[in-house]
Amino acid sequence: MKVAVRTTGRVVGCKQMLLAGVLCLLTGVVFAQAQNPGSMADQRAKSVTQVVLGILSYARWPVEPAQLRLCVVGPTEYTDDLVKGATQATGRPVTVQRYLAENPSIVDACDAVYIGKLTSDERSRLFASLTERPVLSISESDDQCTVGSLFCLRVSDDQVSFEVNLDSVARSGVRIHPSVLQLSRRKAAP
């Protein structure tokens, strides 16, 4: 009888240890899964910030602003790092403000706009208000490049690339350095 009790005690102890081990493994898997997407999202946001600042540094306005005003319009996925503000490689500070698409002050308050998810009506009204204004526009997704944005981002886990809408660039009043246009062609090829 004592043997049976000891065996039962050992079996229960082994089951508890096995259960604890399985829980530790599952916790590690869940923790790794929770960490991985977050760190990937952070990395994408940092990459988007670098690309946006790079595009802005190769743009020239008819009257160069001492401090570049970038406006984020609509809900976005990758602007967490960008909205903290930054300084371009040239040393020019970039201030970032969020605006609703319907805000009429976008026209006078922005040198560049970063456009998130907008309805087609919001997008049309925004671009209509920016017509004949020297405002550089960057859309977060590349499907909008035919609608009026100068630049459209393509964000993947591996890289952030962009497409250029040459017609919009020609009408914008903002001059873009030719090397940026060539870079977009190279990245668009794969």
Tab-separated table of C-alpha atoms in Angstrom:
chain	number	residue	atom	x	y	z
A	1	MET	CA	0.000	0.000	0.000
A	2	LYS	CA	2.831	2.355	0.757
A	3	VAL	CA	4.301	1.613	-2.649
A	4	ALA	CA	1.030	2.515	-4.355
A	5	VAL	CA	0.861	5.809	-2.473
A	6	ARG	CA	4.416	6.674	-3.386
A	7	THR	CA	3.800	5.767	-7.022
A	8	THR	CA	0.614	7.804	-7.043
A	9	GLY	CA	2.484	10.697	-5.461
A	10	ARG	CA	5.243	10.354	-8.023
A	11	VAL	CA	2.728	10.153	-10.892
A	12	VAL	CA	0.899	13.251	-9.632
A	13	GLY	CA	4.240	15.035	-9.188
A	14	CYS	CA	5.332	14.060	-12.698
A	15	LYS	CA	2.001	15.217	-14.141
A	16	GLN	CA	2.365	18.566	-12.384
A	17	MET	CA	5.906	18.979	-13.672
A	18	LEU	CA	4.823	17.996	-17.174
A	19	LEU	CA	1.888	20.418	-17.013
A	20	ALA	CA	4.165	23.183	-15.754
A	21	GLY	CA	6.610	22.457	-18.592
A	22	VAL	CA	3.858	22.550	-21.213
A	23	LEU	CA	2.542	25.821	-19.775
A	24	CYS	CA	6.038	27.311	-19.897
A	25	LEU	CA	6.414	26.244	-23.514
A	26	LEU	CA	3.012	27.651	-24.464
A	27	THR	CA	3.735	30.886	-22.635
A	28	GLY	CA	7.002	31.163	-24.544
A	29	VAL	CA	5.252	30.568	-27.866
A	30	VAL	CA	2.519	33.105	-27.087
A	31	PHE	CA	5.112	35.605	-25.873
A	32	ALA	CA	7.210	35.103	-29.008
A	33	GLN	CA	4.146	35.552	-31.200
A	34	ALA	CA	3.169	38.699	-29.314
A	35	GLN	CA	6.700	40.099	-29.613
A	36	ASN	CA	7.267	39.273	-33.250
A	37	PRO	CA	4.336	41.155	-34.867
A	38	GLY	CA	4.943	44.168	-32.670
A	39	SER	CA	8.599	44.349	-33.532
A	40	MET	CA	7.791	43.853	-37.233
A	41	ALA	CA	5.268	46.707	-37.065
A	42	ASP	CA	7.843	48.898	-35.330
A	43	GLN	CA	10.412	48.044	-37.977
A	44	ARG	CA	7.964	48.836	-40.790
A	45	ALA	CA	7.119	52.176	-39.137
A	46	LYS	CA	10.828	53.054	-38.870
A	47	SER	CA	11.393	52.056	-42.508
A	48	VAL	CA	8.425	54.147	-43.654
A	49	THR	CA	9.817	57.117	-41.705
A	50	GLN	CA	13.196	56.747	-43.427
A	51	VAL	CA	11.616	56.529	-46.883
A	52	VAL	CA	9.300	59.499	-46.270
A	53	LEU	CA	12.155	61.654	-44.932
A	54	GLY	CA	14.260	60.582	-47.912
A	55	ILE	CA	11.548	61.585	-50.382
A	56	LEU	CA	11.082	64.930	-48.623
A	57	SER	CA	14.802	65.639	-48.704
A	58	TYR	CA	14.869	65.306	-52.504
A	59	ALA	CA	11.914	67.640	-53.024
A	60	ARG	CA	12.149	71.386	-53.683
A	61	TRP	CA	9.311	73.832	-53.159
A	62	PRO	CA	8.964	77.160	-55.011
A	63	VAL	CA	9.613	78.840	-51.642
A	64	GLU	CA	11.663	76.547	-49.411
A	65	PRO	CA	10.158	76.307	-45.921
A	66	ALA	CA	12.601	76.711	-43.029
A	67	GLN	CA	10.659	74.060	-41.171
A	68	LEU	CA	8.865	71.457	-43.256
A	69	ARG	CA	5.230	70.893	-42.258
A	70	LEU	CA	4.066	67.328	-42.873
A	71	CYS	CA	0.388	66.639	-42.299
A	72	VAL	CA	-0.923	63.130	-41.679
A	73	VAL	CA	-4.455	62.831	-43.044
A	74	GLY	CA	-6.764	59.953	-42.201
A	75	PRO	CA	-6.148	56.699	-40.323
A	76	THR	CA	-2.689	55.243	-40.977
A	77	GLU	CA	-0.771	52.059	-40.168
A	78	TYR	CA	2.855	53.139	-40.318
A	79	THR	CA	3.138	56.671	-38.920
A	80	ASP	CA	3.843	55.881	-35.256
A	81	ASP	CA	7.520	56.724	-35.689
A	82	LEU	CA	6.881	59.600	-38.094
A	83	VAL	CA	4.498	61.571	-35.861
A	84	LYS	CA	7.232	61.970	-33.267
A	85	GLY	CA	8.792	64.555	-35.567
A	86	ALA	CA	12.179	64.333	-37.167
A	87	THR	CA	15.023	66.195	-38.765
A	88	GLN	CA	16.007	65.676	-42.376
A	89	ALA	CA	19.576	64.784	-43.296
A	90	THR	CA	19.969	68.424	-44.391
A	91	GLY	CA	19.221	69.546	-40.823
A	92	ARG	CA	15.794	70.969	-41.632
A	93	PRO	CA	13.259	70.055	-38.935
A	94	VAL	CA	10.032	68.316	-39.919
A	95	THR	CA	6.947	68.968	-37.820
A	96	VAL	CA	4.135	66.471	-38.097
A	97	GLN	CA	0.468	67.176	-37.371
A	98	ARG	CA	-2.598	64.981	-37.756
A	99	TYR	CA	-5.642	66.343	-39.572
A	100	LEU	CA	-9.074	65.078	-40.506
A	101	ALA	CA	-9.585	64.955	-44.257
A	102	GLU	CA	-12.311	67.617	-44.087
A	103	ASN	CA	-10.120	70.168	-42.271
A	104	PRO	CA	-9.861	73.281	-44.497
A	105	SER	CA	-6.576	74.406	-42.894
A	106	ILE	CA	-4.693	71.571	-44.641
A	107	VAL	CA	-4.388	73.825	-47.682
A	108	ASP	CA	-2.357	76.490	-45.856
A	109	ALA	CA	-0.823	74.436	-43.026
A	110	CYS	CA	0.944	71.702	-45.001
A	111	ASP	CA	3.980	71.524	-47.264
A	112	ALA	CA	3.480	67.766	-47.595
A	113	VAL	CA	0.653	65.370	-46.782
A	114	TYR	CA	0.891	61.724	-45.796
A	115	ILE	CA	-2.450	60.156	-46.720
A	116	GLY	CA	-3.867	57.136	-44.940
A	117	LYS	CA	-7.154	55.381	-45.525
A	118	LEU	CA	-9.745	57.775	-46.922
A	119	THR	CA	-12.992	57.223	-48.760
A	120	SER	CA	-12.913	58.068	-52.453
A	121	ASP	CA	-14.996	61.206	-51.760
A	122	GLU	CA	-12.620	62.366	-49.008
A	123	ARG	CA	-9.654	61.716	-51.268
A	124	SER	CA	-11.249	63.610	-54.179
A	125	ARG	CA	-12.071	66.614	-51.985
A	126	LEU	CA	-8.571	66.623	-50.498
A	127	PHE	CA	-6.866	66.607	-53.900
A	128	ALA	CA	-9.304	69.209	-55.242
A	129	SER	CA	-8.349	71.526	-52.368
A	130	LEU	CA	-4.632	70.985	-53.047
A	131	THR	CA	-4.879	71.689	-56.785
A	132	GLU	CA	-2.417	74.379	-57.904
A	133	ARG	CA	-0.717	74.321	-54.490
A	134	PRO	CA	2.904	73.185	-54.074
A	135	VAL	CA	2.119	70.286	-51.746
A	136	LEU	CA	3.901	66.940	-51.924
A	137	SER	CA	1.553	64.013	-51.314
A	138	ILE	CA	2.459	60.506	-50.204
A	139	SER	CA	-0.161	57.765	-49.996
A	140	GLU	CA	0.343	54.931	-47.558
A	141	SER	CA	-0.837	52.332	-50.066
A	142	ASP	CA	0.197	52.050	-53.702
A	143	ASP	CA	-3.311	51.495	-55.076
A	144	GLN	CA	-3.982	55.248	-54.940
A	145	CYS	CA	-1.151	56.382	-57.210
A	146	THR	CA	-3.434	56.929	-60.167
A	147	VAL	CA	-5.770	59.115	-58.103
A	148	GLY	CA	-3.470	62.058	-57.471
A	149	SER	CA	-0.707	61.261	-55.007
A	150	LEU	CA	2.831	62.063	-56.075
A	151	PHE	CA	4.250	59.054	-54.220
A	152	CYS	CA	2.612	55.793	-53.185
A	153	LEU	CA	4.283	53.523	-50.665
A	154	ARG	CA	4.528	49.755	-50.947
A	155	VAL	CA	5.205	48.331	-47.512
A	156	SER	CA	6.228	44.721	-46.978
A	157	ASP	CA	8.082	42.862	-44.260
A	158	ASP	CA	11.278	43.002	-46.319
A	159	GLN	CA	11.303	46.597	-47.534
A	160	VAL	CA	9.464	49.820	-48.145
A	161	SER	CA	9.447	50.946	-51.751
A	162	PHE	CA	7.403	53.514	-53.612
A	163	GLU	CA	5.828	54.340	-56.917
A	164	VAL	CA	5.834	57.797	-58.487
A	165	ASN	CA	2.901	59.336	-60.325
A	166	LEU	CA	4.761	61.477	-62.882
A	167	ASP	CA	1.605	63.278	-63.990
A	168	SER	CA	0.905	64.398	-60.413
A	169	VAL	CA	4.551	65.407	-59.932
A	170	ALA	CA	4.398	67.590	-63.063
A	171	ARG	CA	1.232	69.342	-61.858
A	172	SER	CA	2.238	69.731	-58.197
A	173	GLY	CA	4.658	72.660	-58.386
A	174	VAL	CA	7.101	70.640	-56.243
A	175	ARG	CA	10.318	69.651	-58.015
A	176	ILE	CA	11.586	66.131	-57.367
A	177	HIS	CA	15.228	65.230	-57.952
A	178	PRO	CA	15.562	62.811	-60.903
A	179	SER	CA	17.514	60.250	-58.855
A	180	VAL	CA	14.412	59.657	-56.707
A	181	LEU	CA	12.399	58.998	-59.842
A	182	GLN	CA	15.032	56.510	-61.042
A	183	LEU	CA	15.084	54.835	-57.620
A	184	SER	CA	11.337	54.249	-57.816
A	185	ARG	CA	11.744	52.598	-61.203
A	186	ARG	CA	14.414	50.238	-59.889
A	187	LYS	CA	12.358	49.237	-56.862
A	188	ALA	CA	9.180	48.845	-58.915
A	189	ALA	CA	10.786	46.309	-61.272
A	190	PRO	CA	10.662	43.125	-59.065
